[in-house]
Amino acid sequence: MSEPTEAQGTLRVVVADDQAAVREPLAAVLALADDIDVVAAAANGDEVLTAVAAGPVDVVLMDLRMPVLDGIEATRRLAETHPEVAVVVLTTFADDDSILGALGAGARGYLTKNAGRQDITRAIRAAAAGQSVLDREVQNRLLASARAKEPAPAQDLPGDLTPREREVLALIGQGLPNRGIAEKLFISEATVKTHINNLFAKAGIRDRPDAVRRALAAGLT
């Protein structure tokens, strides 16, 4: 899981979970971080939208299964009305429908509730910096799903990708975060981000889960 490389100041976070026994302790724990300010706690997606509208909000930590308005639909509406707000899903569910539904709705990250406090705070910071955040279990599910599908032909990737861009794509396909890629290739995280931006633009890759699928389909992993 990668972390942002630049200071962002205090991040304003909304914690959404329908269970008070989860929501309140989680908000209290996150508030201990020097750079996180929990500005609201929501019991459903409708309350999330209200909190964001009252804003400003940088990140929503979103449960999926909530009454009134579920997390996927709330994420979809946020992506339409407040695209500057990053959504990180935190849920007990790691099935394909939940993962793909949330990511397709615009979630920037997906964690299961097995994640520890440090994982969650890192994910919030990374999402606020514009990075995709997937925990290991979710990455494995995406990899398994991609491998189960018929591979696309190798020419699916454009011919103008540089050797380094192909290396970076292959490592994304292995589930490595930006920091892991930088360490593997002995380059900086900033250089990794430049390669990722270039290869995403050239290959028409939408996001990190899409990059994993494309790397597998092209036989790079």
JSON list of C-alpha atoms in Angstrom, two decimals:
[
{"chain": "A", "resi": 1, "resn": "MET", "atom": "CA", "xyz": [0.00, 0.00, 0.00]},
{"chain": "A", "resi": 2, "resn": "SER", "atom": "CA", "xyz": [1.56, 3.31, -1.09]},
{"chain": "A", "resi": 3, "resn": "GLU", "atom": "CA", "xyz": [1.68, 6.62, 0.72]},
{"chain": "A", "resi": 4, "resn": "PRO", "atom": "CA", "xyz": [1.59, 10.17, -0.62]},
{"chain": "A", "resi": 5, "resn": "THR", "atom": "CA", "xyz": [4.98, 11.74, -1.02]},
{"chain": "A", "resi": 6, "resn": "GLU", "atom": "CA", "xyz": [4.05, 15.36, -0.35]},
{"chain": "A", "resi": 7, "resn": "ALA", "atom": "CA", "xyz": [2.71, 17.03, 2.76]},
{"chain": "A", "resi": 8, "resn": "GLN", "atom": "CA", "xyz": [-1.01, 17.68, 2.52]},
{"chain": "A", "resi": 9, "resn": "GLY", "atom": "CA", "xyz": [-1.85, 19.43, 5.79]},
{"chain": "A", "resi": 10, "resn": "THR", "atom": "CA", "xyz": [-4.86, 18.33, 7.84]},
{"chain": "A", "resi": 11, "resn": "LEU", "atom": "CA", "xyz": [-7.21, 15.94, 6.05]},
{"chain": "A", "resi": 12, "resn": "ARG", "atom": "CA", "xyz": [-10.92, 16.36, 6.75]},
{"chain": "A", "resi": 13, "resn": "VAL", "atom": "CA", "xyz": [-12.52, 12.92, 6.98]},
{"chain": "A", "resi": 14, "resn": "VAL", "atom": "CA", "xyz": [-16.08, 11.60, 7.22]},
{"chain": "A", "resi": 15, "resn": "VAL", "atom": "CA", "xyz": [-16.45, 8.15, 8.79]},
{"chain": "A", "resi": 16, "resn": "ALA", "atom": "CA", "xyz": [-19.50, 6.22, 7.54]},
{"chain": "A", "resi": 17, "resn": "ASP", "atom": "CA", "xyz": [-20.72, 2.97, 9.13]},
{"chain": "A", "resi": 18, "resn": "ASP", "atom": "CA", "xyz": [-24.22, 1.96, 10.17]},
{"chain": "A", "resi": 19, "resn": "GLN", "atom": "CA", "xyz": [-22.99, 0.37, 13.40]},
{"chain": "A", "resi": 20, "resn": "ALA", "atom": "CA", "xyz": [-22.28, 2.87, 16.16]},
{"chain": "A", "resi": 21, "resn": "ALA", "atom": "CA", "xyz": [-20.05, 0.29, 17.86]},
{"chain": "A", "resi": 22, "resn": "VAL", "atom": "CA", "xyz": [-17.77, 0.45, 14.81]},
{"chain": "A", "resi": 23, "resn": "ARG", "atom": "CA", "xyz": [-18.26, 4.04, 13.71]},
{"chain": "A", "resi": 24, "resn": "GLU", "atom": "CA", "xyz": [-17.58, 5.82, 16.99]},
{"chain": "A", "resi": 25, "resn": "PRO", "atom": "CA", "xyz": [-14.39, 3.97, 18.05]},
{"chain": "A", "resi": 26, "resn": "LEU", "atom": "CA", "xyz": [-13.04, 4.25, 14.50]},
{"chain": "A", "resi": 27, "resn": "ALA", "atom": "CA", "xyz": [-13.65, 8.00, 14.43]},
{"chain": "A", "resi": 28, "resn": "ALA", "atom": "CA", "xyz": [-11.97, 8.35, 17.84]},
{"chain": "A", "resi": 29, "resn": "VAL", "atom": "CA", "xyz": [-8.92, 6.36, 16.76]},
{"chain": "A", "resi": 30, "resn": "LEU", "atom": "CA", "xyz": [-8.49, 8.29, 13.50]},
{"chain": "A", "resi": 31, "resn": "ALA", "atom": "CA", "xyz": [-8.79, 11.58, 15.36]},
{"chain": "A", "resi": 32, "resn": "LEU", "atom": "CA", "xyz": [-5.58, 10.69, 17.22]},
{"chain": "A", "resi": 33, "resn": "ALA", "atom": "CA", "xyz": [-3.58, 11.20, 14.02]},
{"chain": "A", "resi": 34, "resn": "ASP", "atom": "CA", "xyz": [-2.03, 14.67, 13.86]},
{"chain": "A", "resi": 35, "resn": "ASP", "atom": "CA", "xyz": [-3.00, 15.17, 10.22]},
{"chain": "A", "resi": 36, "resn": "ILE", "atom": "CA", "xyz": [-6.58, 13.82, 10.32]},
{"chain": "A", "resi": 37, "resn": "ASP", "atom": "CA", "xyz": [-9.65, 15.73, 11.46]},
{"chain": "A", "resi": 38, "resn": "VAL", "atom": "CA", "xyz": [-12.83, 13.63, 11.64]},
{"chain": "A", "resi": 39, "resn": "VAL", "atom": "CA", "xyz": [-15.41, 16.27, 10.71]},
{"chain": "A", "resi": 40, "resn": "ALA", "atom": "CA", "xyz": [-18.48, 14.01, 10.74]},
{"chain": "A", "resi": 41, "resn": "ALA", "atom": "CA", "xyz": [-19.69, 10.48, 11.43]},
{"chain": "A", "resi": 42, "resn": "ALA", "atom": "CA", "xyz": [-22.51, 9.08, 9.29]},
{"chain": "A", "resi": 43, "resn": "ALA", "atom": "CA", "xyz": [-24.80, 6.09, 9.76]},
{"chain": "A", "resi": 44, "resn": "ASN", "atom": "CA", "xyz": [-25.84, 5.81, 6.11]},
{"chain": "A", "resi": 45, "resn": "GLY", "atom": "CA", "xyz": [-25.08, 7.10, 2.65]},
{"chain": "A", "resi": 46, "resn": "ASP", "atom": "CA", "xyz": [-27.63, 9.88, 2.86]},
{"chain": "A", "resi": 47, "resn": "GLU", "atom": "CA", "xyz": [-25.89, 11.28, 5.93]},
{"chain": "A", "resi": 48, "resn": "VAL", "atom": "CA", "xyz": [-22.57, 11.07, 4.04]},
{"chain": "A", "resi": 49, "resn": "LEU", "atom": "CA", "xyz": [-23.96, 13.25, 1.24]},
{"chain": "A", "resi": 50, "resn": "THR", "atom": "CA", "xyz": [-25.28, 15.75, 3.76]},
{"chain": "A", "resi": 51, "resn": "ALA", "atom": "CA", "xyz": [-21.92, 15.91, 5.56]},
{"chain": "A", "resi": 52, "resn": "VAL", "atom": "CA", "xyz": [-20.01, 16.40, 2.32]},
{"chain": "A", "resi": 53, "resn": "ALA", "atom": "CA", "xyz": [-22.42, 19.10, 1.15]},
{"chain": "A", "resi": 54, "resn": "ALA", "atom": "CA", "xyz": [-21.81, 20.93, 4.45]},
{"chain": "A", "resi": 55, "resn": "GLY", "atom": "CA", "xyz": [-18.05, 20.39, 3.84]},
{"chain": "A", "resi": 56, "resn": "PRO", "atom": "CA", "xyz": [-15.31, 20.87, 3.18]},
{"chain": "A", "resi": 57, "resn": "VAL", "atom": "CA", "xyz": [-14.36, 17.17, 3.16]},
{"chain": "A", "resi": 58, "resn": "ASP", "atom": "CA", "xyz": [-11.26, 15.51, 1.69]},
{"chain": "A", "resi": 59, "resn": "VAL", "atom": "CA", "xyz": [-11.91, 11.79, 2.25]},
{"chain": "A", "resi": 60, "resn": "VAL", "atom": "CA", "xyz": [-14.89, 9.59, 3.12]},
{"chain": "A", "resi": 61, "resn": "LEU", "atom": "CA", "xyz": [-14.17, 6.27, 4.82]},
{"chain": "A", "resi": 62, "resn": "MET", "atom": "CA", "xyz": [-17.20, 4.37, 3.53]},
{"chain": "A", "resi": 63, "resn": "ASP", "atom": "CA", "xyz": [-18.92, 1.19, 4.67]},
{"chain": "A", "resi": 64, "resn": "LEU", "atom": "CA", "xyz": [-20.88, -0.58, 1.91]},
{"chain": "A", "resi": 65, "resn": "ARG", "atom": "CA", "xyz": [-23.91, -2.19, 3.52]},
{"chain": "A", "resi": 66, "resn": "MET", "atom": "CA", "xyz": [-25.87, 0.67, 5.09]},
{"chain": "A", "resi": 67, "resn": "PRO", "atom": "CA", "xyz": [-29.59, 1.49, 5.30]},
{"chain": "A", "resi": 68, "resn": "VAL", "atom": "CA", "xyz": [-31.37, 4.34, 3.50]},
{"chain": "A", "resi": 69, "resn": "LEU", "atom": "CA", "xyz": [-28.56, 4.70, 0.94]},
{"chain": "A", "resi": 70, "resn": "ASP", "atom": "CA", "xyz": [-25.81, 2.10, 0.58]},
{"chain": "A", "resi": 71, "resn": "GLY", "atom": "CA", "xyz": [-22.12, 2.84, 0.20]},
{"chain": "A", "resi": 72, "resn": "ILE", "atom": "CA", "xyz": [-21.89, 2.05, -3.51]},
{"chain": "A", "resi": 73, "resn": "GLU", "atom": "CA", "xyz": [-24.72, 4.39, -4.47]},
{"chain": "A", "resi": 74, "resn": "ALA", "atom": "CA", "xyz": [-23.40, 7.08, -2.13]},
{"chain": "A", "resi": 75, "resn": "THR", "atom": "CA", "xyz": [-19.98, 6.73, -3.76]},
{"chain": "A", "resi": 76, "resn": "ARG", "atom": "CA", "xyz": [-21.52, 7.03, -7.22]},
{"chain": "A", "resi": 77, "resn": "ARG", "atom": "CA", "xyz": [-23.35, 10.22, -6.26]},
{"chain": "A", "resi": 78, "resn": "LEU", "atom": "CA", "xyz": [-20.23, 11.70, -4.68]},
{"chain": "A", "resi": 79, "resn": "ALA", "atom": "CA", "xyz": [-18.26, 10.99, -7.86]},
{"chain": "A", "resi": 80, "resn": "GLU", "atom": "CA", "xyz": [-20.86, 12.97, -9.80]},
{"chain": "A", "resi": 81, "resn": "THR", "atom": "CA", "xyz": [-21.34, 15.89, -7.42]},
{"chain": "A", "resi": 82, "resn": "HIS", "atom": "CA", "xyz": [-18.06, 16.11, -5.48]},
{"chain": "A", "resi": 83, "resn": "PRO", "atom": "CA", "xyz": [-15.33, 14.42, -7.57]},
{"chain": "A", "resi": 84, "resn": "GLU", "atom": "CA", "xyz": [-12.67, 16.11, -5.45]},
{"chain": "A", "resi": 85, "resn": "VAL", "atom": "CA", "xyz": [-13.67, 13.98, -2.44]},
{"chain": "A", "resi": 86, "resn": "ALA", "atom": "CA", "xyz": [-11.81, 10.66, -2.27]},
{"chain": "A", "resi": 87, "resn": "VAL", "atom": "CA", "xyz": [-13.72, 7.58, -1.12]},
{"chain": "A", "resi": 88, "resn": "VAL", "atom": "CA", "xyz": [-11.97, 4.71, 0.64]},
{"chain": "A", "resi": 89, "resn": "VAL", "atom": "CA", "xyz": [-14.20, 1.70, 1.25]},
{"chain": "A", "resi": 90, "resn": "LEU", "atom": "CA", "xyz": [-13.81, -0.06, 4.60]},
{"chain": "A", "resi": 91, "resn": "THR", "atom": "CA", "xyz": [-16.03, -3.12, 4.76]},
{"chain": "A", "resi": 92, "resn": "THR", "atom": "CA", "xyz": [-16.26, -6.75, 5.83]},
{"chain": "A", "resi": 93, "resn": "PHE", "atom": "CA", "xyz": [-17.18, -7.75, 2.26]},
{"chain": "A", "resi": 94, "resn": "ALA", "atom": "CA", "xyz": [-14.48, -8.73, -0.26]},
{"chain": "A", "resi": 95, "resn": "ASP", "atom": "CA", "xyz": [-16.56, -10.49, -2.92]},
{"chain": "A", "resi": 96, "resn": "ASP", "atom": "CA", "xyz": [-16.16, -9.61, -6.59]},
{"chain": "A", "resi": 97, "resn": "ASP", "atom": "CA", "xyz": [-19.52, -7.80, -6.86]},
{"chain": "A", "resi": 98, "resn": "SER", "atom": "CA", "xyz": [-18.75, -5.55, -3.87]},
{"chain": "A", "resi": 99, "resn": "ILE", "atom": "CA", "xyz": [-15.20, -4.77, -5.00]},
{"chain": "A", "resi": 100, "resn": "LEU", "atom": "CA", "xyz": [-16.02, -4.09, -8.65]},
{"chain": "A", "resi": 101, "resn": "GLY", "atom": "CA", "xyz": [-19.23, -2.26, -7.74]},
{"chain": "A", "resi": 102, "resn": "ALA", "atom": "CA", "xyz": [-17.41, 0.11, -5.39]},
{"chain": "A", "resi": 103, "resn": "LEU", "atom": "CA", "xyz": [-14.45, 0.71, -7.69]},
{"chain": "A", "resi": 104, "resn": "GLY", "atom": "CA", "xyz": [-16.77, 1.14, -10.66]},
{"chain": "A", "resi": 105, "resn": "ALA", "atom": "CA", "xyz": [-18.76, 3.72, -8.70]},
{"chain": "A", "resi": 106, "resn": "GLY", "atom": "CA", "xyz": [-15.59, 5.75, -8.19]},
{"chain": "A", "resi": 107, "resn": "ALA", "atom": "CA", "xyz": [-14.04, 4.56, -4.93]},
{"chain": "A", "resi": 108, "resn": "ARG", "atom": "CA", "xyz": [-10.33, 5.33, -4.85]},
{"chain": "A", "resi": 109, "resn": "GLY", "atom": "CA", "xyz": [-9.52, 2.58, -2.39]},
{"chain": "A", "resi": 110, "resn": "TYR", "atom": "CA", "xyz": [-10.87, -0.61, -0.88]},
{"chain": "A", "resi": 111, "resn": "LEU", "atom": "CA", "xyz": [-9.94, -2.07, 2.50]},
{"chain": "A", "resi": 112, "resn": "THR", "atom": "CA", "xyz": [-11.44, -4.89, 4.50]},
{"chain": "A", "resi": 113, "resn": "LYS", "atom": "CA", "xyz": [-12.08, -4.51, 8.22]},
{"chain": "A", "resi": 114, "resn": "ASN", "atom": "CA", "xyz": [-9.07, -6.72, 8.87]},
{"chain": "A", "resi": 115, "resn": "ALA", "atom": "CA", "xyz": [-7.01, -3.59, 8.15]},
{"chain": "A", "resi": 116, "resn": "GLY", "atom": "CA", "xyz": [-5.21, -2.08, 11.14]},
{"chain": "A", "resi": 117, "resn": "ARG", "atom": "CA", "xyz": [-5.25, 1.56, 12.21]},
{"chain": "A", "resi": 118, "resn": "GLN", "atom": "CA", "xyz": [-1.97, 2.32, 10.44]},
{"chain": "A", "resi": 119, "resn": "ASP", "atom": "CA", "xyz": [-3.23, 0.72, 7.22]},
{"chain": "A", "resi": 120, "resn": "ILE", "atom": "CA", "xyz": [-6.38, 2.83, 7.36]},
{"chain": "A", "resi": 121, "resn": "THR", "atom": "CA", "xyz": [-4.57, 6.10, 8.04]},
{"chain": "A", "resi": 122, "resn": "ARG", "atom": "CA", "xyz": [-2.07, 5.37, 5.26]},
{"chain": "A", "resi": 123, "resn": "ALA", "atom": "CA", "xyz": [-4.95, 4.62, 2.90]},
{"chain": "A", "resi": 124, "resn": "ILE", "atom": "CA", "xyz": [-6.65, 7.91, 3.76]},
{"chain": "A", "resi": 125, "resn": "ARG", "atom": "CA", "xyz": [-3.46, 9.86, 3.10]},
{"chain": "A", "resi": 126, "resn": "ALA", "atom": "CA", "xyz": [-2.76, 8.04, -0.14]},
{"chain": "A", "resi": 127, "resn": "ALA", "atom": "CA", "xyz": [-6.31, 8.47, -1.46]},
{"chain": "A", "resi": 128, "resn": "ALA", "atom": "CA", "xyz": [-6.20, 12.18, -0.66]},
{"chain": "A", "resi": 129, "resn": "ALA", "atom": "CA", "xyz": [-3.01, 12.36, -2.76]},
{"chain": "A", "resi": 130, "resn": "GLY", "atom": "CA", "xyz": [-4.85, 10.81, -5.71]},
{"chain": "A", "resi": 131, "resn": "GLN", "atom": "CA", "xyz": [-3.48, 7.29, -5.38]},
{"chain": "A", "resi": 132, "resn": "SER", "atom": "CA", "xyz": [-5.44, 4.07, -5.69]},
{"chain": "A", "resi": 133, "resn": "VAL", "atom": "CA", "xyz": [-5.38, 2.01, -2.50]},
{"chain": "A", "resi": 134, "resn": "LEU", "atom": "CA", "xyz": [-6.21, -1.70, -2.47]},
{"chain": "A", "resi": 135, "resn": "ASP", "atom": "CA", "xyz": [-5.36, -4.03, 0.37]},
{"chain": "A", "resi": 136, "resn": "ARG", "atom": "CA", "xyz": [-3.71, -7.37, -0.34]},
{"chain": "A", "resi": 137, "resn": "GLU", "atom": "CA", "xyz": [-6.91, -9.42, -0.10]},
{"chain": "A", "resi": 138, "resn": "VAL", "atom": "CA", "xyz": [-8.65, -7.18, -2.62]},
{"chain": "A", "resi": 139, "resn": "GLN", "atom": "CA", "xyz": [-5.66, -7.25, -4.98]},
{"chain": "A", "resi": 140, "resn": "ASN", "atom": "CA", "xyz": [-5.67, -11.04, -4.84]},
{"chain": "A", "resi": 141, "resn": "ARG", "atom": "CA", "xyz": [-9.38, -11.15, -5.67]},
{"chain": "A", "resi": 142, "resn": "LEU", "atom": "CA", "xyz": [-8.85, -8.88, -8.68]},
{"chain": "A", "resi": 143, "resn": "LEU", "atom": "CA", "xyz": [-5.91, -10.97, -9.86]},
{"chain": "A", "resi": 144, "resn": "ALA", "atom": "CA", "xyz": [-7.90, -14.19, -9.52]},
{"chain": "A", "resi": 145, "resn": "SER", "atom": "CA", "xyz": [-10.84, -12.67, -11.38]},
{"chain": "A", "resi": 146, "resn": "ALA", "atom": "CA", "xyz": [-8.61, -11.44, -14.20]},
{"chain": "A", "resi": 147, "resn": "ARG", "atom": "CA", "xyz": [-6.87, -14.80, -14.54]},
{"chain": "A", "resi": 148, "resn": "ALA", "atom": "CA", "xyz": [-10.23, -16.56, -14.78]},
{"chain": "A", "resi": 149, "resn": "LYS", "atom": "CA", "xyz": [-11.12, -14.58, -17.88]},
{"chain": "A", "resi": 150, "resn": "GLU", "atom": "CA", "xyz": [-10.02, -15.26, -21.44]},
{"chain": "A", "resi": 151, "resn": "PRO", "atom": "CA", "xyz": [-6.72, -13.42, -21.97]},
{"chain": "A", "resi": 152, "resn": "ALA", "atom": "CA", "xyz": [-6.68, -10.61, -24.47]},
{"chain": "A", "resi": 153, "resn": "PRO", "atom": "CA", "xyz": [-4.08, -10.73, -27.25]},
{"chain": "A", "resi": 154, "resn": "ALA", "atom": "CA", "xyz": [-0.64, -9.33, -26.45]},
{"chain": "A", "resi": 155, "resn": "GLN", "atom": "CA", "xyz": [-1.11, -6.50, -28.97]},
{"chain": "A", "resi": 156, "resn": "ASP", "atom": "CA", "xyz": [-3.76, -5.13, -26.60]},
{"chain": "A", "resi": 157, "resn": "LEU", "atom": "CA", "xyz": [-0.99, -2.84, -25.37]},
{"chain": "A", "resi": 158, "resn": "PRO", "atom": "CA", "xyz": [0.16, -0.01, -27.66]},
{"chain": "A", "resi": 159, "resn": "GLY", "atom": "CA", "xyz": [3.52, -0.44, -29.34]},
{"chain": "A", "resi": 160, "resn": "ASP", "atom": "CA", "xyz": [4.90, 2.88, -28.14]},
{"chain": "A", "resi": 161, "resn": "LEU", "atom": "CA", "xyz": [5.19, 1.84, -24.48]},
{"chain": "A", "resi": 162, "resn": "THR", "atom": "CA", "xyz": [8.81, 2.14, -23.40]},
{"chain": "A", "resi": 163, "resn": "PRO", "atom": "CA", "xyz": [10.57, -0.88, -21.85]},
{"chain": "A", "resi": 164, "resn": "ARG", "atom": "CA", "xyz": [10.45, 0.89, -18.48]},
{"chain": "A", "resi": 165, "resn": "GLU", "atom": "CA", "xyz": [6.71, 1.55, -18.79]},
{"chain": "A", "resi": 166, "resn": "ARG", "atom": "CA", "xyz": [6.16, -2.13, -19.54]},
{"chain": "A", "resi": 167, "resn": "GLU", "atom": "CA", "xyz": [8.23, -3.03, -16.47]},
{"chain": "A", "resi": 168, "resn": "VAL", "atom": "CA", "xyz": [6.12, -0.74, -14.32]},
{"chain": "A", "resi": 169, "resn": "LEU", "atom": "CA", "xyz": [2.90, -2.20, -15.71]},
{"chain": "A", "resi": 170, "resn": "ALA", "atom": "CA", "xyz": [4.16, -5.72, -15.02]},
{"chain": "A", "resi": 171, "resn": "LEU", "atom": "CA", "xyz": [4.89, -4.82, -11.40]},
{"chain": "A", "resi": 172, "resn": "ILE", "atom": "CA", "xyz": [1.46, -3.23, -11.00]},
{"chain": "A", "resi": 173, "resn": "GLY", "atom": "CA", "xyz": [0.08, -6.53, -12.29]},
{"chain": "A", "resi": 174, "resn": "GLN", "atom": "CA", "xyz": [1.93, -8.28, -9.46]},
{"chain": "A", "resi": 175, "resn": "GLY", "atom": "CA", "xyz": [0.11, -6.07, -6.97]},
{"chain": "A", "resi": 176, "resn": "LEU", "atom": "CA", "xyz": [3.06, -3.86, -6.00]},
{"chain": "A", "resi": 177, "resn": "PRO", "atom": "CA", "xyz": [2.31, -0.33, -4.72]},
{"chain": "A", "resi": 178, "resn": "ASN", "atom": "CA", "xyz": [4.28, 2.65, -5.99]},
{"chain": "A", "resi": 179, "resn": "ARG", "atom": "CA", "xyz": [6.81, 2.36, -3.19]},
{"chain": "A", "resi": 180, "resn": "GLY", "atom": "CA", "xyz": [7.39, -1.33, -3.95]},
{"chain": "A", "resi": 181, "resn": "ILE", "atom": "CA", "xyz": [7.85, -0.57, -7.65]},
{"chain": "A", "resi": 182, "resn": "ALA", "atom": "CA", "xyz": [10.35, 2.19, -6.83]},
{"chain": "A", "resi": 183, "resn": "GLU", "atom": "CA", "xyz": [12.36, -0.15, -4.61]},
{"chain": "A", "resi": 184, "resn": "LYS", "atom": "CA", "xyz": [12.28, -2.94, -7.20]},
{"chain": "A", "resi": 185, "resn": "LEU", "atom": "CA", "xyz": [13.51, -0.69, -10.02]},
{"chain": "A", "resi": 186, "resn": "PHE", "atom": "CA", "xyz": [15.82, 1.50, -7.90]},
{"chain": "A", "resi": 187, "resn": "ILE", "atom": "CA", "xyz": [14.03, 4.70, -8.90]},
{"chain": "A", "resi": 188, "resn": "SER", "atom": "CA", "xyz": [12.09, 7.33, -6.96]},
{"chain": "A", "resi": 189, "resn": "GLU", "atom": "CA", "xyz": [8.34, 7.16, -6.28]},
{"chain": "A", "resi": 190, "resn": "ALA", "atom": "CA", "xyz": [7.97, 10.42, -8.23]},
{"chain": "A", "resi": 191, "resn": "THR", "atom": "CA", "xyz": [9.54, 8.73, -11.27]},
{"chain": "A", "resi": 192, "resn": "VAL", "atom": "CA", "xyz": [7.21, 5.75, -10.83]},
{"chain": "A", "resi": 193, "resn": "LYS", "atom": "CA", "xyz": [4.21, 8.10, -10.82]},
{"chain": "A", "resi": 194, "resn": "THR", "atom": "CA", "xyz": [5.47, 9.72, -14.04]},
{"chain": "A", "resi": 195, "resn": "HIS", "atom": "CA", "xyz": [5.79, 6.33, -15.75]},
{"chain": "A", "resi": 196, "resn": "ILE", "atom": "CA", "xyz": [2.32, 5.33, -14.53]},
{"chain": "A", "resi": 197, "resn": "ASN", "atom": "CA", "xyz": [0.75, 8.55, -15.81]},
{"chain": "A", "resi": 198, "resn": "ASN", "atom": "CA", "xyz": [2.43, 8.07, -19.20]},
{"chain": "A", "resi": 199, "resn": "LEU", "atom": "CA", "xyz": [1.50, 4.42, -19.64]},
{"chain": "A", "resi": 200, "resn": "PHE", "atom": "CA", "xyz": [-2.08, 5.02, -18.46]},
{"chain": "A", "resi": 201, "resn": "ALA", "atom": "CA", "xyz": [-2.44, 7.78, -21.05]},
{"chain": "A", "resi": 202, "resn": "LYS", "atom": "CA", "xyz": [-0.87, 5.74, -23.87]},
{"chain": "A", "resi": 203, "resn": "ALA", "atom": "CA", "xyz": [-2.80, 2.53, -23.15]},
{"chain": "A", "resi": 204, "resn": "GLY", "atom": "CA", "xyz": [-6.10, 4.15, -22.16]},
{"chain": "A", "resi": 205, "resn": "ILE", "atom": "CA", "xyz": [-5.94, 2.54, -18.70]},
{"chain": "A", "resi": 206, "resn": "ARG", "atom": "CA", "xyz": [-8.59, 3.92, -16.36]},
{"chain": "A", "resi": 207, "resn": "ASP", "atom": "CA", "xyz": [-7.24, 3.05, -12.92]},
{"chain": "A", "resi": 208, "resn": "ARG", "atom": "CA", "xyz": [-5.05, 0.59, -11.03]},
{"chain": "A", "resi": 209, "resn": "PRO", "atom": "CA", "xyz": [-7.51, -2.36, -11.11]},
{"chain": "A", "resi": 210, "resn": "ASP", "atom": "CA", "xyz": [-7.77, -1.87, -14.89]},
{"chain": "A", "resi": 211, "resn": "ALA", "atom": "CA", "xyz": [-3.94, -1.82, -15.08]},
{"chain": "A", "resi": 212, "resn": "VAL", "atom": "CA", "xyz": [-3.80, -5.16, -13.23]},
{"chain": "A", "resi": 213, "resn": "ARG", "atom": "CA", "xyz": [-6.20, -6.70, -15.75]},
{"chain": "A", "resi": 214, "resn": "ARG", "atom": "CA", "xyz": [-4.30, -5.29, -18.73]},
{"chain": "A", "resi": 215, "resn": "ALA", "atom": "CA", "xyz": [-0.96, -6.55, -17.41]},
{"chain": "A", "resi": 216, "resn": "LEU", "atom": "CA", "xyz": [-2.38, -10.05, -16.96]},
{"chain": "A", "resi": 217, "resn": "ALA", "atom": "CA", "xyz": [-4.12, -10.02, -20.34]},
{"chain": "A", "resi": 218, "resn": "ALA", "atom": "CA", "xyz": [-0.89, -8.98, -22.06]},
{"chain": "A", "resi": 219, "resn": "GLY", "atom": "CA", "xyz": [1.07, -11.76, -20.39]},
{"chain": "A", "resi": 220, "resn": "LEU", "atom": "CA", "xyz": [3.32, -9.40, -18.44]},
{"chain": "A", "resi": 221, "resn": "THR", "atom": "CA", "xyz": [2.64, -11.11, -15.10]}
]
